[in-house]
Coordinates of N, CA and C in Angstrom, one line a residue:
X1 N 98.1 -45.7 53.8 CA 97.2 -46.0 54.9 C 97.9 -47.0 55.9
X2 N 97.8 -46.7 57.1 CA 98.4 -47.6 58.1 C 97.6 -48.8 58.3
X3 N 98.2 -49.9 58.6 CA 97.6 -51.2 58.7 C 96.4 -51.2 59.7
X4 N 96.6 -50.4 60.8 CA 95.6 -50.4 61.8 C 94.3 -49.7 61.3
X5 N 94.4 -48.9 60.3 CA 93.3 -48.2 59.8 C 92.6 -49.0 58.6
X6 N 93.2 -50.1 58.2 CA 92.6 -50.9 57.1 C 91.5 -51.7 57.6
X7 N 90.5 -51.7 56.9 CA 89.3 -52.6 57.3 C 88.7 -53.2 56.0
X8 N 87.8 -54.1 56.2 CA 87.1 -54.7 55.0 C 86.2 -53.6 54.3
X9 N 85.6 -52.7 55.1 CA 84.8 -51.7 54.5 C 85.7 -50.8 53.6
X10 N 86.9 -50.4 54.1 CA 87.7 -49.6 53.3 C 88.2 -50.2 52.0
X11 N 88.5 -51.5 52.1 CA 89.0 -52.3 51.0 C 87.8 -52.4 50.0
X12 N 86.6 -52.7 50.4 CA 85.4 -52.8 49.5 C 85.2 -51.4 48.9
X13 N 85.3 -50.3 49.6 CA 85.1 -49.0 49.0 C 86.2 -48.7 48.0
X14 N 87.4 -49.1 48.2 CA 88.5 -48.9 47.3 C 88.3 -49.7 46.0
X15 N 87.9 -51.0 46.2 CA 87.6 -51.8 45.1 C 86.5 -51.2 44.2
X16 N 85.4 -50.7 44.8 CA 84.4 -50.1 44.1 C 84.9 -48.9 43.3
X17 N 85.7 -48.1 43.9 CA 86.3 -47.0 43.2 C 87.2 -47.3 42.1
X18 N 88.0 -48.3 42.3 CA 88.9 -48.8 41.2 C 88.1 -49.3 40.0
X19 N 87.0 -49.9 40.3 CA 86.1 -50.5 39.2 C 85.6 -49.4 38.4
X20 N 85.5 -48.2 38.9 CA 85.1 -47.0 38.0 C 86.1 -46.6 37.0
X21 N 87.4 -46.9 37.4 CA 88.5 -46.6 36.6 C 89.0 -47.6 35.6
X22 N 88.7 -48.9 36.0 CA 89.2 -50.0 35.2 C 88.1 -51.1 35.2
X23 N 88.2 -52.1 34.4 CA 87.2 -53.1 34.4 C 87.2 -53.8 35.8
X24 N 86.0 -54.1 36.3 CA 85.9 -54.7 37.6 C 86.7 -56.0 37.7
X25 N 86.7 -56.8 36.6 CA 87.4 -58.1 36.6 C 88.9 -57.9 36.5
X26 N 89.4 -56.7 36.3 CA 90.9 -56.5 36.2 C 91.5 -56.0 37.5
X27 N 90.7 -55.6 38.4 CA 91.2 -55.2 39.7 C 91.9 -56.3 40.5
X28 N 93.1 -56.1 40.9 CA 93.8 -57.1 41.7 C 94.2 -56.6 43.1
X29 N 94.7 -57.5 43.9 CA 95.2 -57.1 45.2 C 96.3 -56.1 45.1
X30 N 97.1 -56.2 44.0 CA 98.2 -55.2 43.8 C 97.6 -53.8 43.5
X31 N 96.5 -53.7 42.7 CA 95.8 -52.4 42.5 C 95.3 -51.9 43.8
X32 N 94.7 -52.7 44.6 CA 94.1 -52.3 45.9 C 95.1 -51.8 46.8
X33 N 96.2 -52.6 46.9 CA 97.3 -52.2 47.8 C 97.9 -50.9 47.4
X34 N 98.1 -50.6 46.2 CA 98.7 -49.4 45.7 C 97.7 -48.2 46.1
X35 N 96.4 -48.4 45.8 CA 95.5 -47.4 46.0 C 95.2 -47.1 47.5
X36 N 95.4 -48.1 48.3 CA 95.3 -48.0 49.8 C 96.6 -47.6 50.5
X37 N 97.7 -47.6 49.7 CA 99.0 -47.3 50.2 C 99.4 -48.3 51.3
X38 N 99.2 -49.5 51.0 CA 99.7 -50.7 51.9 C 100.4 -51.7 51.1
X39 N 101.0 -52.6 51.7 CA 101.6 -53.8 51.0 C 100.5 -54.8 50.8
X40 N 100.6 -55.5 49.6 CA 99.6 -56.5 49.3 C 99.3 -57.5 50.4
X41 N 100.3 -58.0 51.1 CA 100.1 -59.0 52.1 C 99.1 -58.5 53.2
X42 N 99.1 -57.2 53.4 CA 98.2 -56.6 54.5 C 96.7 -56.9 54.1
X43 N 96.4 -57.0 52.8 CA 95.0 -57.3 52.4 C 94.6 -58.7 52.8
X44 N 95.5 -59.6 52.9 CA 95.2 -61.0 53.3 C 94.7 -61.1 54.7
X45 N 94.9 -60.1 55.5 CA 94.4 -60.1 56.9 C 92.9 -59.8 56.9
X46 N 92.4 -59.4 55.8 CA 90.9 -59.1 55.7 C 90.2 -59.9 54.7
X47 N 90.9 -60.4 53.6 CA 90.2 -61.2 52.6 C 91.2 -62.2 52.1
X48 N 90.7 -63.5 51.9 CA 91.6 -64.5 51.4 C 92.1 -64.3 50.0
X49 N 91.2 -63.7 49.2 CA 91.6 -63.5 47.8 C 90.6 -62.4 47.2
X50 N 90.8 -62.2 45.9 CA 89.9 -61.2 45.2 C 88.5 -61.7 45.1
X51 N 88.3 -63.0 45.0 CA 87.0 -63.5 44.9 C 86.2 -63.1 46.2
X52 N 86.8 -63.2 47.3 CA 86.2 -62.8 48.6 C 85.8 -61.3 48.6
X53 N 86.7 -60.5 48.0 CA 86.4 -59.0 48.0 C 85.2 -58.8 47.1
X54 N 85.2 -59.5 45.9 CA 84.0 -59.3 45.0 C 82.8 -59.8 45.7
X55 N 82.8 -60.9 46.4 CA 81.6 -61.4 47.1 C 81.2 -60.4 48.1
X56 N 82.1 -59.8 48.9 CA 81.7 -58.8 49.9 C 81.1 -57.6 49.2
X57 N 81.6 -57.1 48.1 CA 81.0 -56.0 47.4 C 79.6 -56.3 46.8
X58 N 79.5 -57.6 46.3 CA 78.3 -58.0 45.7 C 77.2 -58.1 46.8
X59 N 77.5 -58.6 48.0 CA 76.6 -58.7 49.1 C 76.2 -57.2 49.5
X60 N 77.1 -56.3 49.5 CA 76.8 -54.9 49.8 C 75.9 -54.3 48.8
X61 N 76.1 -54.6 47.5 CA 75.3 -54.1 46.4 C 73.8 -54.6 46.5
X62 N 73.7 -55.9 46.8 CA 72.4 -56.5 47.0 C 71.7 -55.9 48.1
X63 N 72.4 -55.7 49.2 CA 71.7 -55.0 50.4 C 71.3 -53.6 50.0
X64 N 72.1 -52.9 49.3 CA 71.8 -51.5 48.9 C 70.6 -51.5 48.0
X65 N 70.6 -52.4 47.0 CA 69.4 -52.5 46.1 C 68.2 -52.9 46.8
X66 N 68.2 -53.9 47.6 CA 67.0 -54.3 48.3 C 66.5 -53.3 49.3
X67 N 67.4 -52.5 50.0 CA 67.0 -51.4 50.8 C 66.3 -50.3 50.0
X68 N 66.9 -50.0 48.8 CA 66.3 -49.0 48.0 C 65.0 -49.4 47.5
X69 N 64.8 -50.6 47.1 CA 63.5 -51.1 46.6 C 62.5 -51.1 47.7
X70 N 62.8 -51.6 48.9 CA 61.9 -51.6 50.0 C 61.4 -50.2 50.3
X71 N 62.4 -49.3 50.4 CA 62.0 -47.9 50.8 C 61.1 -47.3 49.8
X72 N 61.4 -47.5 48.5 CA 60.6 -46.9 47.4 C 59.2 -47.5 47.2
X73 N 59.1 -48.7 47.7 CA 57.8 -49.5 47.4 C 56.8 -49.4 48.6
X74 N 57.2 -48.7 49.7 CA 56.3 -48.6 50.8 C 55.0 -47.9 50.3
X75 N 53.9 -48.5 50.6 CA 52.6 -47.9 50.3 C 52.2 -48.0 48.8
X76 N 53.0 -48.7 48.0 CA 52.7 -48.8 46.6 C 52.2 -50.2 46.3
X77 N 51.4 -50.4 45.3 CA 50.9 -51.7 44.9 C 50.5 -51.7 43.4
X78 N 50.3 -52.9 42.9 CA 49.8 -53.0 41.5 C 50.8 -52.4 40.5
X79 N 50.2 -51.8 39.4 CA 51.0 -51.2 38.3 C 52.0 -50.1 38.9
X80 N 51.5 -49.3 39.8 CA 52.4 -48.3 40.3 C 53.7 -48.9 40.9
X81 N 53.5 -50.0 41.7 CA 54.6 -50.6 42.3 C 55.6 -51.2 41.3
X82 N 55.1 -51.8 40.3 CA 55.9 -52.4 39.2 C 56.7 -51.2 38.5
X83 N 56.1 -50.1 38.3 CA 56.8 -49.0 37.7 C 57.9 -48.5 38.6
X84 N 57.6 -48.4 39.9 CA 58.6 -47.9 40.8 C 59.7 -48.9 40.9
X85 N 59.4 -50.2 40.9 CA 60.5 -51.3 40.9 C 61.4 -51.1 39.8
X86 N 60.8 -51.0 38.5 CA 61.6 -50.8 37.3 C 62.5 -49.6 37.4
X87 N 61.9 -48.5 37.8 CA 62.7 -47.2 37.9 C 63.8 -47.3 38.9
X88 N 63.5 -47.8 40.1 CA 64.6 -47.9 41.1 C 65.7 -48.9 40.7
X89 N 65.3 -49.9 40.1 CA 66.3 -50.9 39.6 C 67.2 -50.2 38.6
X90 N 66.6 -49.6 37.6 CA 67.3 -48.9 36.6 C 68.2 -47.8 37.1
X91 N 67.8 -47.0 38.0 CA 68.6 -46.0 38.6 C 69.8 -46.6 39.4
X92 N 69.5 -47.7 40.1 CA 70.5 -48.4 40.9 C 71.6 -48.9 39.9
X93 N 71.2 -49.5 38.9 CA 72.1 -50.1 37.9 C 73.0 -49.0 37.3
X94 N 72.4 -47.9 36.9 CA 73.2 -46.8 36.3 C 74.1 -46.2 37.3
X95 N 73.7 -46.1 38.5 CA 74.6 -45.5 39.6 C 75.8 -46.5 39.9
X96 N 75.6 -47.7 39.6 CA 76.6 -48.8 39.9 C 77.0 -49.5 38.7
X97 N 77.0 -48.8 37.5 CA 77.3 -49.4 36.3 C 78.7 -50.2 36.2
X98 N 79.7 -49.6 36.9 CA 81.0 -50.2 36.9 C 81.0 -51.6 37.5
X99 N 80.1 -51.8 38.5 CA 80.1 -53.1 39.2 C 78.8 -53.9 39.1
X100 N 77.9 -53.4 38.2 CA 76.6 -54.1 37.9 C 76.8 -55.5 37.5
X101 N 77.8 -55.9 36.8 CA 78.0 -57.3 36.4 C 78.2 -58.2 37.5
X102 N 78.6 -57.7 38.7 CA 78.8 -58.6 39.9 C 77.3 -59.1 40.3
X103 N 76.4 -58.2 40.2 CA 75.0 -58.7 40.5 C 74.5 -59.7 39.6
X104 N 74.9 -59.7 38.4 CA 74.4 -60.6 37.4 C 75.1 -62.0 37.6
X105 N 76.2 -62.0 38.2 CA 77.0 -63.2 38.4 C 76.5 -64.1 39.6
X106 N 75.6 -63.5 40.3 CA 75.1 -64.2 41.6 C 74.7 -65.6 41.4
X107 N 73.9 -65.9 40.4 CA 73.4 -67.3 40.1 C 74.6 -68.3 39.9
X108 N 75.8 -67.8 39.7 CA 76.9 -68.7 39.5 C 77.7 -69.0 40.7
X109 N 77.2 -68.7 41.8 CA 77.9 -68.8 43.1 C 77.2 -69.8 44.1
X110 N 77.9 -70.2 45.0 CA 77.3 -71.0 46.1 C 77.4 -70.2 47.5
X111 N 77.8 -69.0 47.3 CA 78.0 -68.1 48.5 C 76.7 -67.8 49.1
X112 N 76.4 -68.3 50.4 CA 75.2 -68.2 51.0 C 74.7 -66.7 51.1
X113 N 75.6 -65.8 51.4 CA 75.2 -64.4 51.7 C 74.7 -63.9 50.3
X114 N 75.2 -64.3 49.2 CA 74.7 -63.8 47.9 C 73.4 -64.4 47.6
X115 N 73.3 -65.7 47.8 CA 72.0 -66.4 47.5 C 70.9 -65.8 48.4
X116 N 71.2 -65.5 49.6 CA 70.1 -64.9 50.5 C 69.7 -63.5 49.9
X117 N 70.7 -62.7 49.5 CA 70.5 -61.4 48.9 C 69.6 -61.5 47.7
X118 N 69.9 -62.3 46.8 CA 69.1 -62.4 45.5 C 67.8 -63.1 45.8
X119 N 67.7 -63.9 46.8 CA 66.4 -64.5 47.2 C 65.5 -63.3 47.7
X120 N 66.0 -62.4 48.4 CA 65.3 -61.3 49.0 C 64.8 -60.4 47.8
X121 N 65.7 -60.1 46.8 CA 65.3 -59.4 45.7 C 64.2 -60.1 44.9
X122 N 64.3 -61.4 44.8 CA 63.2 -62.1 44.1 C 61.9 -62.1 44.9
X123 N 62.0 -62.1 46.2 CA 60.7 -62.1 47.0 C 60.1 -60.7 46.9
X124 N 60.8 -59.7 46.8 CA 60.3 -58.3 46.6 C 59.5 -58.3 45.3
X125 N 60.0 -58.8 44.2 CA 59.3 -58.7 43.0 C 58.1 -59.7 43.0
X126 N 58.3 -60.8 43.6 CA 57.1 -61.7 43.6 C 55.9 -61.2 44.4
X127 N 56.2 -60.5 45.5 CA 55.2 -59.8 46.2 C 54.4 -58.8 45.5
X128 N 55.1 -58.1 44.5 CA 54.5 -57.1 43.7 C 53.4 -57.7 42.9
X129 N 53.6 -59.0 42.5 CA 52.6 -59.7 41.6 C 51.3 -60.2 42.4
X130 N 51.4 -60.0 43.7 CA 50.2 -60.4 44.5 C 49.0 -59.6 44.2
X131 N 49.2 -58.4 43.6 CA 48.1 -57.4 43.2 C 47.4 -57.9 41.9
X132 N 47.9 -58.9 41.3 CA 47.4 -59.4 40.0 C 46.8 -60.8 40.1
X133 N 46.0 -61.2 39.2 CA 45.3 -62.4 39.3 C 46.2 -63.5 38.6
X134 N 47.2 -63.9 39.3 CA 48.2 -64.9 38.8 C 48.4 -66.0 39.8
X135 N 48.6 -67.2 39.2 CA 49.0 -68.3 40.0 C 50.4 -68.2 40.5
X136 N 50.9 -69.0 41.4 CA 52.3 -69.0 41.8 C 53.2 -69.2 40.7
X137 N 52.9 -70.2 39.8 CA 53.7 -70.5 38.7 C 53.7 -69.3 37.7
X138 N 52.6 -68.6 37.5 CA 52.6 -67.5 36.6 C 53.4 -66.3 37.2
X139 N 53.3 -66.1 38.5 CA 54.1 -65.1 39.1 C 55.6 -65.3 38.9
X140 N 56.1 -66.6 39.0 CA 57.5 -66.9 38.7 C 57.8 -66.6 37.2
X141 N 56.9 -67.0 36.3 CA 57.1 -66.6 34.9 C 57.2 -65.1 34.6
X142 N 56.2 -64.4 35.2 CA 56.2 -63.0 35.0 C 57.4 -62.3 35.7
X143 N 57.8 -62.8 36.8 CA 59.0 -62.2 37.5 C 60.2 -62.4 36.5
X144 N 60.4 -63.6 36.0 CA 61.5 -63.8 35.1 C 61.4 -62.9 33.8
X145 N 60.2 -62.8 33.3 CA 60.0 -61.9 32.2 C 60.4 -60.5 32.4
X146 N 59.9 -59.9 33.5 CA 60.2 -58.6 33.9 C 61.6 -58.4 34.1
X147 N 62.3 -59.3 34.8 CA 63.7 -59.2 35.1 C 64.5 -59.2 33.8
X148 N 64.0 -60.0 32.9 CA 64.7 -60.2 31.6 C 64.6 -58.9 30.8
X149 N 63.4 -58.3 30.8 CA 63.2 -57.0 30.1 C 64.1 -55.9 30.7
X150 N 64.1 -55.8 32.0 CA 65.0 -54.8 32.7 C 66.4 -55.0 32.4
X151 N 66.9 -56.3 32.6 CA 68.3 -56.6 32.4 C 68.7 -56.4 31.0
X152 N 67.9 -56.9 30.1 CA 68.2 -56.8 28.6 C 68.3 -55.4 28.2
X153 N 67.4 -54.5 28.7 CA 67.5 -53.1 28.3 C 68.7 -52.5 28.9
X154 N 69.1 -52.8 30.2 CA 70.2 -52.2 30.8 C 71.5 -52.7 30.1
X155 N 71.6 -53.9 29.8 CA 72.8 -54.5 29.1 C 73.0 -53.7 27.7
X156 N 71.9 -53.5 27.0 CA 72.1 -52.9 25.7 C 72.4 -51.4 25.9
X157 N 71.8 -50.7 26.9 CA 72.2 -49.4 27.2 C 73.7 -49.2 27.6
X158 N 74.1 -50.1 28.4 CA 75.5 -50.1 28.9 C 76.5 -50.3 27.7
X159 N 76.0 -51.0 26.7 CA 76.8 -51.2 25.5 C 76.7 -50.1 24.4
X160 N 75.8 -49.1 24.7 CA 75.8 -47.9 23.9 C 74.6 -47.9 22.9
X161 N 73.7 -48.9 23.0 CA 72.6 -49.0 22.1 C 71.6 -47.9 22.5
X162 N 70.6 -47.7 21.6 CA 69.4 -46.8 21.8 C 69.9 -45.3 21.7
X163 N 70.9 -45.0 21.0 CA 71.4 -43.6 21.0 C 71.2 -42.9 19.6
X164 N 70.8 -43.7 18.6 CA 70.8 -43.2 17.2 C 69.4 -42.4 16.9
X165 N 68.4 -42.8 17.5 CA 67.1 -42.2 17.2 C 66.8 -41.0 18.2
X166 N 67.1 -39.8 17.6 CA 67.0 -38.6 18.4 C 65.6 -38.3 18.9
X167 N 64.6 -38.7 18.2 CA 63.2 -38.3 18.5 C 62.6 -39.2 19.6
X168 N 63.3 -40.3 19.9 CA 62.8 -41.2 21.0 C 63.9 -41.5 22.0
X169 N 63.7 -41.0 23.2 CA 64.8 -41.2 24.2 C 64.8 -42.6 24.7
X170 N 65.9 -43.1 25.1 CA 66.0 -44.5 25.7 C 65.1 -44.6 26.9
X171 N 65.0 -43.5 27.7 CA 64.1 -43.6 28.9 C 62.7 -43.7 28.5
X172 N 62.3 -43.1 27.4 CA 60.9 -43.2 26.9 C 60.7 -44.7 26.5
X173 N 61.7 -45.3 25.9 CA 61.5 -46.7 25.5 C 61.4 -47.6 26.6
X174 N 62.2 -47.3 27.7 CA 62.1 -48.1 28.9 C 60.7 -48.1 29.5
X175 N 60.2 -46.8 29.6 CA 58.9 -46.7 30.2 C 57.8 -47.3 29.4
X176 N 58.0 -47.3 28.1 CA 57.0 -47.9 27.2 C 57.0 -49.4 27.4
X177 N 58.3 -50.0 27.5 CA 58.4 -51.5 27.7 C 57.7 -51.9 29.0
X178 N 58.0 -51.2 30.1 CA 57.4 -51.5 31.4 C 55.9 -51.4 31.4
X179 N 55.4 -50.3 30.8 CA 53.9 -50.1 30.7 C 53.3 -51.2 29.8
X180 N 54.0 -51.5 28.8 CA 53.4 -52.6 27.9 C 53.4 -53.9 28.6
X181 N 54.4 -54.2 29.4 CA 54.4 -55.4 30.2 C 53.3 -55.4 31.2
X182 N 53.1 -54.3 31.9 CA 52.1 -54.2 32.9 C 50.7 -54.4 32.3
X183 N 50.5 -53.9 31.1 CA 49.2 -53.9 30.4 C 48.8 -55.4 30.1
X184 N 49.8 -56.3 30.1 CA 49.4 -57.7 29.9 C 49.1 -58.5 31.2
X185 N 49.2 -57.9 32.3 CA 48.9 -58.5 33.6 C 47.4 -58.5 33.9
X186 N 46.9 -59.7 34.2 CA 45.4 -59.8 34.6 C 45.1 -59.1 35.9
X187 N 44.1 -58.3 35.9 CA 43.7 -57.6 37.2 C 43.0 -58.6 38.1
X188 N 43.0 -58.4 39.4 CA 42.2 -59.2 40.3 C 40.8 -58.8 40.3

């Protein structure tokens, strides 16, 4: 690739692709340069280091997740909205499994763009709880509970759990967990 055709977007896309082939934490500027057919120093014209590349991809992932959630939740409320949220989040995580860990690392950063993205994700879920008889504090607890259920399930699935019981699919268990959580919410 010629230097004049190199852009942050192309570097981020390449990074995302390489993460499918190797562990996301193992990708280096050298790997990117080779895949983009440029010399490593050319990448420094666009990013200071790999941390900046990871930050840019994480920001893009958060934007994609939030956009998918907002689109899917239009016109939905209550239990239906929570089921949609859980399904969209799960689908997004599986579609981005190779880079999903970048989303989980957001709380360990001071990068404003990432903090804004995760704040938006949290606001989406907190708004879903408006349909239930919960105090502000209870909404925070329930949000944390639901996010823990979803992330815990995804983490175990990514590690290969839930495959031994042939009569109960992992998706059925996921749906059961979400429905069980919803059943504990007080109606307005």
